[in-house]
Amino acid sequence: MSKVPNSRKWHRSLTIAGGGRNLMDPRQRIDQALERALGRTTAPGAPPLLAQAMRHAVFPGGGRFRPRLTLGVALACGDDAPELTDAAAVAIEMLHCASLVHDDLPCFDDADMRRGQPSVHKAFGEPLAVLAGDGLILLSFQNLAEAAALHPQRLGTLVSLVADAVGVPNGIVAGQAWESEPEVEINDYQRAKTAALFAAATMAGAAAAGGVAADWRILGERLGEAYQVADDLRDVASDPETLGKPVGQDAALGRPNAVAQFGVAGAVGRLKGLIDEAVTSIPDCAGAQALRALIRKESESFLPQALASYAA
Amino acid sequence: MSKVPNSRKWHRSLTIAGGGRNLMDPRQRIDQALERALGRTTAPGAPPLLAQAMRHAVFPGGGRFRPRLTLGVALACGDDAPELTDAAAVAIEMLHCASLVHDDLPCFDDADMRRGQPSVHKAFGEPLAVLAGDGLILLSFQNLAEAAALHPQRLGTLVSLVADAVGVPNGIVAGQAWESEPEVEINDYQRAKTAALFAAATMAGAAAAGGVAADWRILGERLGEAYQVADDLRDVASDPETLGKPVGQDAALGRPNAVAQFGVAGAVGRLKGLIDEAVTSIPDCAGAQALRALIRKESESFLPQALASYAA
């Protein structure tokens, strides 16, 4: 259930931008890398139900938008260490999945469904859901460390990037914890809950390929903010089947929401502005032009159909 | 509430074994390193209650036995990168604390008390307890990556060691997940739940100081197994105030237990055998003799007073 259509086109073009080094469809490349990484869960001595719960959290998956960004930037930077690129993309996606598993727990959203199937705690019980989330966080780092064997000097940056994006003070865990505070500032909250991992996704792609991570921060941050604003718009515009999760959830839970703050037209304007800034920020490199065009094209699909008239 | 008395003596001797490089009391050194690492939780933009919950999970702490092992081995290996040694010890202890916070959750042990104070979920609620555990796992890696800046070639081993000890297939998370399986083999279970992190504690100490991690595996594994057997013995012999957690818990929860399997005398014999193997395994190095004597002395205190007659 991808939130981003036309993904096949995006993949093919990025593959070409990357010099044709890896002819595999990027979605396939990401899923195969995730599959390999999950191999540890069924190694001798591993508890079988935990393995099933961790797999359930990762497959079939959503749009894989974040790891596709990692791959896209790594390809634009030359992708000279494909195993490390894969591990970076896997870490980004697994950390995202872990956050979804824990967010769905009864003490948070108490969500019955996720990505069109029962949430992990509904399918496997709460203990295995807590452990599956923990296990995925750890697996991200186990996998990164192993993949960095040939490029040890790139590991520190990668570990810092992905761990900071999920931890304190400004990552997903911190963002989620703001919901336990009496007051929350919408920009801090959304930056931590969404933009941080998007920024890590682009920067990790660069770092895995030996590029300069910081040059790719704005691209990820702006796309992450745009994704969050689009999610807020979807929350008011979509029906439950399209989304795969209950509609109006943010309002029901009293969460900060860009539509509530700026109105629909204001939120659409903000979304477009963020995408412009994202595209403009792409640094000059071999694949820059192609990446700019693709991101602009992909981002059009952020806006729900029902709100297309606002985009005029 | 240290489970290991005479710790001051142990600290001082290890400091001398390490060539007097670091004259600070090891417990103090560990607590200061933990304190510095927790600095991120109160950095700008961080949610204050999460910071409090993470601190509550780490301080005042228990015996700090695992990070003291890390420090002890690092000192025996020369401790040539004290910041990295500190980060390794911090990672070991924070991952241990994270596992306690999640194990105490209502869906697992539903423990009201931990280390003589309310458990994290009792003090801060379940959402912040889940997030504090996640945050501590991530902080372990954030801190390691930062501390490895001057020794990037040591980071991969350290990340692998500590992540493997907590993740799948054979770490703490896997051990805890065995409790959700219909059948469990006691040795696999205990190795994953306890011995894995002890083995990582000794190996990480060596790796941080540029030593050969594998040479220190048996020491940690045997001490971890001994610790677990001692815990099982305490579970039947102690009173609640000494332990700080309810007595007879394992039996009540139907967990595998060495005493139930081998009887009290058999478990005591096993404990002594494990300590012998641990001491014998210490590789030759500058501080080997002192470390052997200390570990033997320390380990005497593993056995609950009430069972001392069995040790004859």
mmCIF file of C-alpha atoms in Angstrom, chain A residues 4 13 31 51 54 59 69 93 99 105-106 111 115 119-120 125 142 163 179 185-186 190 194 211 222-223 229 275 284:
data_model
loop_
_atom_site.group_PDB
_atom_site.id
_atom_site.type_symbol
_atom_site.label_atom_id
_atom_site.label_comp_id
_atom_site.label_asym_id
_atom_site.label_seq_id
_atom_site.Cartn_x
_atom_site.Cartn_y
_atom_site.Cartn_z
ATOM 1 C CA VAL A 4 3.694 7.167 -3.425
ATOM 2 C CA SER A 13 15.379 6.640 -13.506
ATOM 3 C CA ASP A 31 13.320 -5.800 0.112
ATOM 4 C CA ALA A 51 11.300 -13.980 14.218
ATOM 5 C CA MET A 54 9.870 -9.009 13.394
ATOM 6 C CA PHE A 59 6.923 -7.152 5.339
ATOM 7 C CA LEU A 69 15.597 8.109 -0.634
ATOM 8 C CA GLU A 93 13.525 1.256 7.205
ATOM 9 C CA SER A 99 8.749 3.038 15.677
ATOM 10 C CA LEU A 105 0.989 -0.465 21.248
ATOM 11 C CA PRO A 106 -2.075 -0.194 23.500
ATOM 12 C CA ALA A 111 -3.963 0.484 16.655
ATOM 13 C CA ARG A 115 -0.313 -1.390 6.479
ATOM 14 C CA SER A 119 -0.655 -4.626 14.024
ATOM 15 C CA VAL A 120 2.167 -6.648 15.591
ATOM 16 C CA GLY A 125 0.598 -10.112 21.665
ATOM 17 C CA GLN A 142 24.164 -5.210 13.956
ATOM 18 C CA ALA A 163 20.679 6.701 16.011
ATOM 19 C CA GLU A 179 2.908 13.595 23.383
ATOM 20 C CA GLU A 185 5.419 23.102 19.832
ATOM 21 C CA ILE A 186 4.189 21.792 16.467
ATOM 22 C CA GLN A 190 6.957 17.176 13.669
ATOM 23 C CA THR A 194 9.097 12.669 10.858
ATOM 24 C CA GLY A 211 29.729 11.578 0.094
ATOM 25 C CA ARG A 222 12.139 19.409 3.700
ATOM 26 C CA LEU A 223 10.774 16.175 2.225
ATOM 27 C CA VAL A 229 2.022 18.078 6.120
ATOM 28 C CA ILE A 275 9.055 20.648 -1.927
ATOM 29 C CA ASP A 284 25.563 19.397 -7.783
#
